[in-house]
Coordinates of C-alpha atoms in Angstrom, one line a residue:
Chain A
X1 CA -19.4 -12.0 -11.2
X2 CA -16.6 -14.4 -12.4
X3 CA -14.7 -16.6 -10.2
X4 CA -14.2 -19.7 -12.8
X5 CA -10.8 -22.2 -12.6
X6 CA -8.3 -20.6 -13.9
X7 CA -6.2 -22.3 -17.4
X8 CA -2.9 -20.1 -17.0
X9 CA -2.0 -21.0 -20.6
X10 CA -5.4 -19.2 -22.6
X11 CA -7.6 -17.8 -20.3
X12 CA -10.6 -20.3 -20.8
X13 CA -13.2 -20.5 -20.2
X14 CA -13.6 -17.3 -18.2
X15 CA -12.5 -15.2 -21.1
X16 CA -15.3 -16.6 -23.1
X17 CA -17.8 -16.0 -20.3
X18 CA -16.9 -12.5 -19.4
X19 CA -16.8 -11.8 -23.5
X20 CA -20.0 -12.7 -23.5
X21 CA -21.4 -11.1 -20.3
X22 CA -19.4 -7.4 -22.0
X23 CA -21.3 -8.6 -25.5
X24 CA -25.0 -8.7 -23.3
X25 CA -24.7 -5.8 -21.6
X26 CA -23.4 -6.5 -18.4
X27 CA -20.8 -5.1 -15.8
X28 CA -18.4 -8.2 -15.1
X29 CA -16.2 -8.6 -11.7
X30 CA -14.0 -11.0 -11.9
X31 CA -11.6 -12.9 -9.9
X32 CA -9.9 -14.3 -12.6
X33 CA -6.1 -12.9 -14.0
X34 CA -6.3 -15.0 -16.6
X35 CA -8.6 -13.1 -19.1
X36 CA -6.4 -10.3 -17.9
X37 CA -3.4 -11.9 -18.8
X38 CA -4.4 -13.1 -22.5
X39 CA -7.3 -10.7 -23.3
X40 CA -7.6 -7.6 -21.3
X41 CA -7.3 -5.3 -24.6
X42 CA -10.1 -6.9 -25.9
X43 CA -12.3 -7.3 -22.8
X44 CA -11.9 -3.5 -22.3
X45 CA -12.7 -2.7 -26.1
X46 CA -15.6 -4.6 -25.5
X47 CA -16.7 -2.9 -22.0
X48 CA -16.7 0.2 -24.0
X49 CA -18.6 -0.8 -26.7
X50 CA -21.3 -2.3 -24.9
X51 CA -21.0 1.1 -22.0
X52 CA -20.5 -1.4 -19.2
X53 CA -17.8 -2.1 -16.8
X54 CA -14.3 -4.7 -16.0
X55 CA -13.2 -4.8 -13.0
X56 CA -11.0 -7.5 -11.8
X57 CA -9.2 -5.9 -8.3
X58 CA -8.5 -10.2 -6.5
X59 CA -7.1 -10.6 -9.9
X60 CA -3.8 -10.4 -8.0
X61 CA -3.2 -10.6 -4.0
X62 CA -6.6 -11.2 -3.3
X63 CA -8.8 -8.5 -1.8
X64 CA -5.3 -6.3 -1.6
X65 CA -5.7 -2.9 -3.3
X66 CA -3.4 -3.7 -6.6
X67 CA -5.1 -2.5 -9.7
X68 CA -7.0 -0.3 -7.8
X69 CA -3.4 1.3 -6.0
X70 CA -2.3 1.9 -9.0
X71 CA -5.1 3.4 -10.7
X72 CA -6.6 6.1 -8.8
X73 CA -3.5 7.0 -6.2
X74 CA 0.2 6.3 -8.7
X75 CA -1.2 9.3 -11.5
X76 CA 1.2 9.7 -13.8
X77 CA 3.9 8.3 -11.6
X78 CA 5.8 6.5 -14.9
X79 CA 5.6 2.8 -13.1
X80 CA 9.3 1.1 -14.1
X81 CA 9.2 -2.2 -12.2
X82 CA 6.6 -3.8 -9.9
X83 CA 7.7 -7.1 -7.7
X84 CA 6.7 -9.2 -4.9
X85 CA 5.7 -12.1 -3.5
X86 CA 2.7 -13.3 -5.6
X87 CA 2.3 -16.6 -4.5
X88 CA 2.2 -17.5 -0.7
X89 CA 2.3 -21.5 -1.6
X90 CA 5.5 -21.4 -2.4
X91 CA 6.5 -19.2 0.2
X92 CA 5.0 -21.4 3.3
X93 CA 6.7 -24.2 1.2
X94 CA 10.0 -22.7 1.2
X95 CA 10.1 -21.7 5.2
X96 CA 9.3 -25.0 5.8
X97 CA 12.1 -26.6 4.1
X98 CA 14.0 -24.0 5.3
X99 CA 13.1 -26.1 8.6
X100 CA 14.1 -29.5 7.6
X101 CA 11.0 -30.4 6.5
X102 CA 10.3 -32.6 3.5
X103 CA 8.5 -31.4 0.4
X104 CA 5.8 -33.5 0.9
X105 CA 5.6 -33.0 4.2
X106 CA 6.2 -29.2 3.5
X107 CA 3.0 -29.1 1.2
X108 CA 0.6 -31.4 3.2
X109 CA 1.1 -28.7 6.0
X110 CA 0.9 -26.1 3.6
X111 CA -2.5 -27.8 2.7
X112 CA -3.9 -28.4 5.9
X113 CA -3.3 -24.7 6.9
X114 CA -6.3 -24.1 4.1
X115 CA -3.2 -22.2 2.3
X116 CA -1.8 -24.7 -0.6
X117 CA -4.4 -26.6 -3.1
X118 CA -4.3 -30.6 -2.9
X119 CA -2.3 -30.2 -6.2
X120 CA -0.2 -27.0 -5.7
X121 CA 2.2 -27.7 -8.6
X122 CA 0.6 -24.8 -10.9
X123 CA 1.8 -22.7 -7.8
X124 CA 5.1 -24.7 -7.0
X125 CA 6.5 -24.7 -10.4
X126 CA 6.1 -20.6 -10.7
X127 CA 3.2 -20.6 -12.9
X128 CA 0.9 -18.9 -10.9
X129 CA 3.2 -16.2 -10.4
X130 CA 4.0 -15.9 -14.1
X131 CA 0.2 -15.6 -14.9
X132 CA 0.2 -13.0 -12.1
X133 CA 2.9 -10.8 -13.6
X134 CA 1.8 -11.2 -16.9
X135 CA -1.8 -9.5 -15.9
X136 CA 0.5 -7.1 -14.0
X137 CA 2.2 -6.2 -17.6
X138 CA -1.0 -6.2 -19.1
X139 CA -3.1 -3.9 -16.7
X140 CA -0.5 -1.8 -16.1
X141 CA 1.5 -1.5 -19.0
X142 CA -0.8 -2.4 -21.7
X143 CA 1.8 -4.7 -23.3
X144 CA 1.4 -8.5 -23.7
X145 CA 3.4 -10.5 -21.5
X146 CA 3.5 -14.9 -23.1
X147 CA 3.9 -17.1 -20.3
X148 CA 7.1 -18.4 -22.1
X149 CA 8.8 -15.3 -21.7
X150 CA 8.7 -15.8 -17.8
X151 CA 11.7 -17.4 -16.7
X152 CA 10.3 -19.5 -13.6
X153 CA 12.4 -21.1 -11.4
X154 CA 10.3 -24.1 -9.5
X155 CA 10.2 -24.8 -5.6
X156 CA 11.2 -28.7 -5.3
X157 CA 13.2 -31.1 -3.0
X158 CA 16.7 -29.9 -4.9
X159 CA 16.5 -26.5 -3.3
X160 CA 15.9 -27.3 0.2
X161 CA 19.7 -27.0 0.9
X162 CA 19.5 -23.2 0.0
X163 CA 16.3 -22.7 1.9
X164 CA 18.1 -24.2 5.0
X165 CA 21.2 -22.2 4.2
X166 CA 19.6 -19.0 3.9
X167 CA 17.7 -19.8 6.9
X168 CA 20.9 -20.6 9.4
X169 CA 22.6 -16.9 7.7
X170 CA 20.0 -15.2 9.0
X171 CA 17.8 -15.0 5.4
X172 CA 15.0 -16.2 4.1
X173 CA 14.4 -18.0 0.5
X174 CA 11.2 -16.5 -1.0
X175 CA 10.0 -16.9 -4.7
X176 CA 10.0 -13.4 -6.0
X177 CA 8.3 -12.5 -8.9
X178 CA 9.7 -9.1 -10.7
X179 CA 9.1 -7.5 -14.4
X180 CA 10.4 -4.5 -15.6
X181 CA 9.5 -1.9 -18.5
X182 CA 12.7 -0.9 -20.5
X183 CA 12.3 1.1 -23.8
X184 CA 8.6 0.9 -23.6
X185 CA 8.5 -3.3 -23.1
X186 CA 8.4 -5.2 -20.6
X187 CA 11.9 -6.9 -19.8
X188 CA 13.2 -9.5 -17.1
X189 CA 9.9 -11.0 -16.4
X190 CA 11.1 -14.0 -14.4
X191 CA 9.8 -15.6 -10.4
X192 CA 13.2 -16.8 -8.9
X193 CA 14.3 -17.8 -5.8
X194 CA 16.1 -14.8 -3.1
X195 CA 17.7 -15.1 0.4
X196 CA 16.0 -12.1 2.1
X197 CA 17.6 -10.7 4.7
X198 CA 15.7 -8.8 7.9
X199 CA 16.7 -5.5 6.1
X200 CA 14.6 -6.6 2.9
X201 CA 10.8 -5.0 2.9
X202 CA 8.9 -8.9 1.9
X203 CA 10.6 -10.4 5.3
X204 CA 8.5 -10.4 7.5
X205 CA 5.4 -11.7 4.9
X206 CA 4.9 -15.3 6.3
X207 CA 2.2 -17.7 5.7
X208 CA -0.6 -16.2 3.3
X209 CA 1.1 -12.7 3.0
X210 CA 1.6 -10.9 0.1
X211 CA 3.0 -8.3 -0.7
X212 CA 4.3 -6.3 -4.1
X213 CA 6.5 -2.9 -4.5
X214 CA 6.5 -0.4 -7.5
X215 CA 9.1 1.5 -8.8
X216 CA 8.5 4.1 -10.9
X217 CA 9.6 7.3 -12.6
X218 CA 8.3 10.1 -10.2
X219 CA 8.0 9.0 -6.8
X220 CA 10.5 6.5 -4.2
X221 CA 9.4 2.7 -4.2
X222 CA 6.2 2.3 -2.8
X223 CA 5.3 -1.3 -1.6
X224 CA 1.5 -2.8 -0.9
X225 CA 1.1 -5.4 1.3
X226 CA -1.7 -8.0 3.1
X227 CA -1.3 -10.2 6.1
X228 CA -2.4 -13.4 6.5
X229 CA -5.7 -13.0 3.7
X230 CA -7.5 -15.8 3.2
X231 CA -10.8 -16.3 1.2
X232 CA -12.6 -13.5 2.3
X233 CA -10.4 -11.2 1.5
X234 CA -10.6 -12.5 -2.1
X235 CA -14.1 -12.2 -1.6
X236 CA -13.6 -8.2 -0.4
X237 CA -11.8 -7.5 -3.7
X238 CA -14.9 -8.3 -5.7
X239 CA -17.0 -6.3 -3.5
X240 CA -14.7 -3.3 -3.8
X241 CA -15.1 -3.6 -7.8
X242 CA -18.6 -3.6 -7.2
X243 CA -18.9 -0.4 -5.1
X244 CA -16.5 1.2 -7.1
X245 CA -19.1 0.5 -10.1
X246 CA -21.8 1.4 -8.0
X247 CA -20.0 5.0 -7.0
X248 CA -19.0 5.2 -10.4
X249 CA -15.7 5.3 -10.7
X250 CA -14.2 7.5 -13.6
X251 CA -12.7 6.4 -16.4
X252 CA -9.3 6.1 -16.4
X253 CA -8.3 8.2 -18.7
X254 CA -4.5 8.1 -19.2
X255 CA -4.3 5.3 -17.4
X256 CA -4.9 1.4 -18.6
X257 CA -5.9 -0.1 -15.9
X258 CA -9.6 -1.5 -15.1
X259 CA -11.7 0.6 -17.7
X260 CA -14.8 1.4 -16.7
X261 CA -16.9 2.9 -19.7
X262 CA -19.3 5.2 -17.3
Chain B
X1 CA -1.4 25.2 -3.5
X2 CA -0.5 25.2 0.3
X3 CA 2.7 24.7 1.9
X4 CA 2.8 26.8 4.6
X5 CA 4.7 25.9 8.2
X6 CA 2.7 23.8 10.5
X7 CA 1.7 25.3 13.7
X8 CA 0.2 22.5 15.4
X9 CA -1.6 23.3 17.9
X10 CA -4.4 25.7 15.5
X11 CA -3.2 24.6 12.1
X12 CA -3.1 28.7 11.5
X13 CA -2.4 30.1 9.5
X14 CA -2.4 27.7 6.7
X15 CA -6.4 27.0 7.8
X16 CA -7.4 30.4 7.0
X17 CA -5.5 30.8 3.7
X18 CA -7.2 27.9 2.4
X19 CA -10.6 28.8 4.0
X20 CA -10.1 32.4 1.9
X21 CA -8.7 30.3 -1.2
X22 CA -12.5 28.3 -0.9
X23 CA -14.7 31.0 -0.5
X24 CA -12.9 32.6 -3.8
X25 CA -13.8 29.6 -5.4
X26 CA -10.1 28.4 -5.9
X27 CA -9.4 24.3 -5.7
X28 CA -7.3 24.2 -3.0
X29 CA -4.5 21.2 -3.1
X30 CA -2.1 21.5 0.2
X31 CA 0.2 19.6 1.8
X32 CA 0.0 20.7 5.2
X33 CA -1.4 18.2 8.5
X34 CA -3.1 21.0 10.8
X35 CA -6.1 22.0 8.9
X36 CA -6.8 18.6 8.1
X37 CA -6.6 18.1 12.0
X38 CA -8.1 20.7 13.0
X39 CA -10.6 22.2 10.6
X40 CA -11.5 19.5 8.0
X41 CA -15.2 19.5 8.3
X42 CA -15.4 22.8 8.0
X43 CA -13.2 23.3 5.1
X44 CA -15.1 20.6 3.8
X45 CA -18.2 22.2 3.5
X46 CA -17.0 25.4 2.4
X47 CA -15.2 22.7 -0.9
X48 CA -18.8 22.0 -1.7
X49 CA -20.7 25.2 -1.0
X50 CA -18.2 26.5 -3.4
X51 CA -18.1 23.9 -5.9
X52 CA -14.3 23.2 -5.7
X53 CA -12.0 20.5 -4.1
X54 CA -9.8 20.4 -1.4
X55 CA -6.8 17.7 -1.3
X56 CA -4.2 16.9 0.9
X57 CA -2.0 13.6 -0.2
X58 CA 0.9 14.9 1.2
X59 CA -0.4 16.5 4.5
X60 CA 0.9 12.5 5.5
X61 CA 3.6 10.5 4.7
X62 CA 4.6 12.9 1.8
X63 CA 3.6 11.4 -1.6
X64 CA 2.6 7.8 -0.3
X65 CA -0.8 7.2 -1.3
X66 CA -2.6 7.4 2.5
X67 CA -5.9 9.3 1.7
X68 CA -6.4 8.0 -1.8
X69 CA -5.8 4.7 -0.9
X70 CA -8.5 4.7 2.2
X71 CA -11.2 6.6 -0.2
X72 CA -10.2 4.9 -3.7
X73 CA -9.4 1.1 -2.6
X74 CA -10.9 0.3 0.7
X75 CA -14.4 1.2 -0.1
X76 CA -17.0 0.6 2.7
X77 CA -14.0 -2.1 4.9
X78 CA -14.8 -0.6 8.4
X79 CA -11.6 0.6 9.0
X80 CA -11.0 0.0 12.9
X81 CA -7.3 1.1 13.3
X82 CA -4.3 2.3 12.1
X83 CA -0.8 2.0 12.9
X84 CA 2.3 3.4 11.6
X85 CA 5.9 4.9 11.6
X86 CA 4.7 8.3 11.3
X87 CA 8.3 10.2 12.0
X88 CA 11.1 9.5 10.5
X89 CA 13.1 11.4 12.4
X90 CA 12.1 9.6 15.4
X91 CA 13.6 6.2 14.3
X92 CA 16.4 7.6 12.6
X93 CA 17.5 9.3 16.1
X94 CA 16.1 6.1 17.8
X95 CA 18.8 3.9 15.2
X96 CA 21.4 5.7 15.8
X97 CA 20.8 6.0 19.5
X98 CA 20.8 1.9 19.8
X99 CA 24.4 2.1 18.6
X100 CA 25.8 4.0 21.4
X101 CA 26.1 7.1 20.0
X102 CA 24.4 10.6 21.9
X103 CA 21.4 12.0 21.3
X104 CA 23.3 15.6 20.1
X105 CA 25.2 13.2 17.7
X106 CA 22.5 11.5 16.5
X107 CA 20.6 14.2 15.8
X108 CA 23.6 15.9 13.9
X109 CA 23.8 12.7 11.6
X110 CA 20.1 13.0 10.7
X111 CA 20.4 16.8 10.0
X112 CA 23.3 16.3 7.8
X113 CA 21.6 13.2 6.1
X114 CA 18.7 15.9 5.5
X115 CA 16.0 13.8 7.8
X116 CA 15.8 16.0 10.4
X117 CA 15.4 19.8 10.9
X118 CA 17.7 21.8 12.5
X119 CA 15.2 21.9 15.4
X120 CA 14.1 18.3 15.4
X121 CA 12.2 19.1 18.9
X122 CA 8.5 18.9 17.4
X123 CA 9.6 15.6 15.4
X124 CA 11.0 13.9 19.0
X125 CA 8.5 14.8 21.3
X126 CA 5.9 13.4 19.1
X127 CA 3.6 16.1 18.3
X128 CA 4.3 15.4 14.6
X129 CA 3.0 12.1 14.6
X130 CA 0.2 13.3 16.8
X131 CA -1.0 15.6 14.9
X132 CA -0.8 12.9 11.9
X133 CA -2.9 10.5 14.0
X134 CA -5.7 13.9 14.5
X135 CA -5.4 14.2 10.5
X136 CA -6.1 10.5 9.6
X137 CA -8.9 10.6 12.2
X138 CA -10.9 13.8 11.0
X139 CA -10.1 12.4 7.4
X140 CA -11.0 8.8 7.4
X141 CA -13.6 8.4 10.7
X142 CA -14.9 12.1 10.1
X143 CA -14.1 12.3 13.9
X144 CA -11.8 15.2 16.0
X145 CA -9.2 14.1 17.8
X146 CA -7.6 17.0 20.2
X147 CA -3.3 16.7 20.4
X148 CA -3.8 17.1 24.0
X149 CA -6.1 13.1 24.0
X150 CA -2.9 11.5 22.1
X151 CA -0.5 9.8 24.2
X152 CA 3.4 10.6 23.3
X153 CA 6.5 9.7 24.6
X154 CA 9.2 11.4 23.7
X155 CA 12.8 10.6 21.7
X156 CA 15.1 11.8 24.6
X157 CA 18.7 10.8 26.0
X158 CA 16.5 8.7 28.4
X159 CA 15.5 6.4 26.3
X160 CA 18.9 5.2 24.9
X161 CA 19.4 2.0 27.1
X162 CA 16.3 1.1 25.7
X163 CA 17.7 1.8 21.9
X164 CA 20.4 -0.5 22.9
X165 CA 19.0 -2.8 24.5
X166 CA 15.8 -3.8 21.9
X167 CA 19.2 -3.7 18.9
X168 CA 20.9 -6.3 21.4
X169 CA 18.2 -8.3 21.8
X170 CA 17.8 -8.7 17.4
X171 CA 14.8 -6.1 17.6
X172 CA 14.9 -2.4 17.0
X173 CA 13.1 0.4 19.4
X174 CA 10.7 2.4 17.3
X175 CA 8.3 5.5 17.8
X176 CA 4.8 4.3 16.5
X177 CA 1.3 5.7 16.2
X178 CA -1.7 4.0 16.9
X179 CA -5.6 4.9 16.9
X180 CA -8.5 2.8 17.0
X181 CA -12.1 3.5 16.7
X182 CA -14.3 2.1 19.7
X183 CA -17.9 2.5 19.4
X184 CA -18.0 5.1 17.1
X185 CA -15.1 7.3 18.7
X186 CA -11.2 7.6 18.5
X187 CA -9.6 5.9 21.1
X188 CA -5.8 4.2 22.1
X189 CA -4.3 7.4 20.5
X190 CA -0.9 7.6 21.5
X191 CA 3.0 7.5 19.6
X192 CA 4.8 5.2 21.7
X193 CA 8.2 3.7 21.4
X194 CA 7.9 0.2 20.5
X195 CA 10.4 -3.1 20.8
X196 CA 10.0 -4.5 17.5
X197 CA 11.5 -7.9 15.9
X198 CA 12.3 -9.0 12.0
X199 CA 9.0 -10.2 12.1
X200 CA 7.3 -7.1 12.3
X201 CA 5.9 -5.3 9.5
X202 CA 7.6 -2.1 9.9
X203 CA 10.8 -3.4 10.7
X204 CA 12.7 -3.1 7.7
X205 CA 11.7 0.6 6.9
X206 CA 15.0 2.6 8.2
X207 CA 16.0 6.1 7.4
X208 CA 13.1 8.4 6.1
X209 CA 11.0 5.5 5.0
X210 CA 7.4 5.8 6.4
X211 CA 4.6 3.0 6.5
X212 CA 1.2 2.4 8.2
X213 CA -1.1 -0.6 8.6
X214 CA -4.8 -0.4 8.2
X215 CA -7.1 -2.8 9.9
X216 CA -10.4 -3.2 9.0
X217 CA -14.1 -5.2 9.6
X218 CA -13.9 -6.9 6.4
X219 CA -10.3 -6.9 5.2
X220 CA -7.3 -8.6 6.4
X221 CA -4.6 -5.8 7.4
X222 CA -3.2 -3.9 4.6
X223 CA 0.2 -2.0 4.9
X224 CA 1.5 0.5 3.0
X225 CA 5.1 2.2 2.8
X226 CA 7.1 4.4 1.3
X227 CA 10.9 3.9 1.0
X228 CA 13.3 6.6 1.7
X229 CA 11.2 9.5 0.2
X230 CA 12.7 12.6 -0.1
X231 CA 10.9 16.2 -0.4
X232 CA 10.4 15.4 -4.1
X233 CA 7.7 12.6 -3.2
X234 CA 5.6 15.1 -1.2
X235 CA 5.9 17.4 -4.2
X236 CA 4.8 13.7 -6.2
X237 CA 1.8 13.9 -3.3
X238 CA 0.8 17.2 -4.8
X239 CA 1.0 16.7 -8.0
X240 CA -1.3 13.8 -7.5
X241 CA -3.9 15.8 -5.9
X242 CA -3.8 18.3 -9.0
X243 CA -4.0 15.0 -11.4
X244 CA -6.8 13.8 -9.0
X245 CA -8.7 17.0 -9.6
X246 CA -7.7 17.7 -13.3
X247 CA -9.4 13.9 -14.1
X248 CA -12.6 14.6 -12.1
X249 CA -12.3 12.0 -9.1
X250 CA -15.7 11.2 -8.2
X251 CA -17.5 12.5 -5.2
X252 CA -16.7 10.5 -2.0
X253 CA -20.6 9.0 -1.2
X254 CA -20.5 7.1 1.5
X255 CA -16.7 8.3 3.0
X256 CA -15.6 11.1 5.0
X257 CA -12.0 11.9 2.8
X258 CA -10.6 14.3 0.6
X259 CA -14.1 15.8 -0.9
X260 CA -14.0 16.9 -4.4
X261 CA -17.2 18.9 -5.0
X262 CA -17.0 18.1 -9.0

């Protein structure tokens, strides 16, 4: 199990430890998306190699079934856009400007909800999303997604104006990650800012909510959602890749999601 | 493959068509609610004493993943309730109802829009999403739930002061499912008509769109929806089950959904 600090731009050191782990013999769970990110073709070469599992279900949204979703109950469905609200730091930051509130008021409340980190700039400045989407593109896709091709657009004191505007006409700013597969590569990979109005599905996710909604080829949007997770449910997400390991989940043929090679 | 009418009170005869298609050792993938309700463990067991599978995505919520995602991504969370908008053309009626217009009328506009049937009577009464809340039950707790132990109220002229009045008040009225499990047994099964604000989880789904919320022991609550499906998503729902089957999903150990014998 592998629940390591995450370095959005490589991966490491987690990639190195699970590598290893795959190289020894050994299932691996992980929390981490970065290894999924920079090096999930690899990692599930390796799994396969060495007959052992990869698993990585709190990779994104916590313990909310993402990977798994997609997986074992989308077959075939021809997945053409997935977005969502990937990052619930910037979102609790947002409604609170929305409010009046300072940023750094905004964050230290944020913080002492247990919801933002002391430094929540990696979330702030839509990096963590990025890092999130670009796992997304990788699981789901197979394609590589650099970080520099996400066009992020950060949460800070200059857009508190259109947080409180969207708020008094009846919206809501979130930070919205989306990516898109066009002609067989992933296309308009970006985490912007959107007024949400009541009609919009990701309205009513407030505080630690997420929440993300796939598009695809064969079936009407279909969106996936938690309320209010905290570290448990992290916590859930690696127990559900363990029981799935344990029950012996099939290999995924067709698919390139989480490969497990028994 | 099933699709037979519903008759919901036996779930005949689309029971015994699939009980014959077992015993000839067919795989049986159907998308019809009253066996489910009202036969599943037997139909069950006849899966496995004949070595083939029995599916039903669609039986709710067409081709949003409902079974699969209980038995696939929520492995061993407790599930203690679900809640949902079961019928959409419940809260189609119920929308246009809150905007003054009759019940004749707004039953017209949601046969013309292709929501309703003709005869939307087993939709308003409730006894559709009853007999959805006896199908989860028998499918995820293992457990029978009779129609006549659900709770409904109706979609009827009566209620159309109430329409208005929830719209006027920046909510919406909504027809919602709900069943718990209480030491070990269904209970709070009813489909009740609901005031519900922005805030609420199933507040943006409109037209035909369809969601439900799953709370468990160990999970925050997880929602799941579907927007505006249309009969090709429960033929999506069905192909799904035949993909399901044709890739060898694993046995269910340790649930009580959708068994696949192989």
């Amino acid at each position: 199990m592998e629940t390591l600090p995450l370095e959005p731009w490589t991966g490491e050191s987690a990639t190195e430890v699970i590598r290893a782990s795959l190289q020894a013999g050994r299932d691996v769970v992980s929390a981490n998306k970065g290894p999924v990110a920079h090096a999930l073709d690899d990692l599930r070469s390796l799994a396969v190699r060495h007959g052992v599992s990869y698993r990585f279900e709190s990779a994104v949204a916590d313990g909310l079934p993402v990977f798994n979703l997609i997986e074992h109950t989308l077959p075939a469905a021809g997945i053409t856009e997935i977005s969502g609200l990937f990052n619930s730091t910037s979102n609790v930051v947002l409604d609170a400007l929305a409010e009046g509130v300072s940023l750094s008021d905004a964050i230290a409340q944020a913080v002492s909800e247990g919801i933002a980190e002391t430094d929540p700039s990696f979330d702030l400045d839509g990096l963590d999303a990025a890092v999130k989407l670009s796992a997304l593109c990788a699981a789901v896709w197979g394609r590589r997604l650099p970080l520099e091709n996400v066009e992020v657009e950060p949460v800070d004191e200059s857009v508190r104006a259109r947080a409180v505007a969207a708020r008094e006409s009846g919206g809501r700013l979130v930070s919205m990650g989306t990516i898109s597969l066009v002609d067989g590569a992933p296309a308009n990979a970006r985490v912007r800012l959107a007024d949400i109005k009541p009609e919009n599905m990701f309205y009513p996710l407030r505080g630690a909510s997420l929440g993300l909604c796939i598009k695809s080829e064969l079936l009407c949007p279909v969106s996936v959602m938690s309320h209010r997770p905290t570290v448990k449910d992290t916590a859930y997400g690696l127990l559900s890749d363990i029981l799935s390991m344990a029950r012996g989940s099939y290999p995924t043929r067709g698919t390139r999601l989480a490969y497990d090679a028994g």
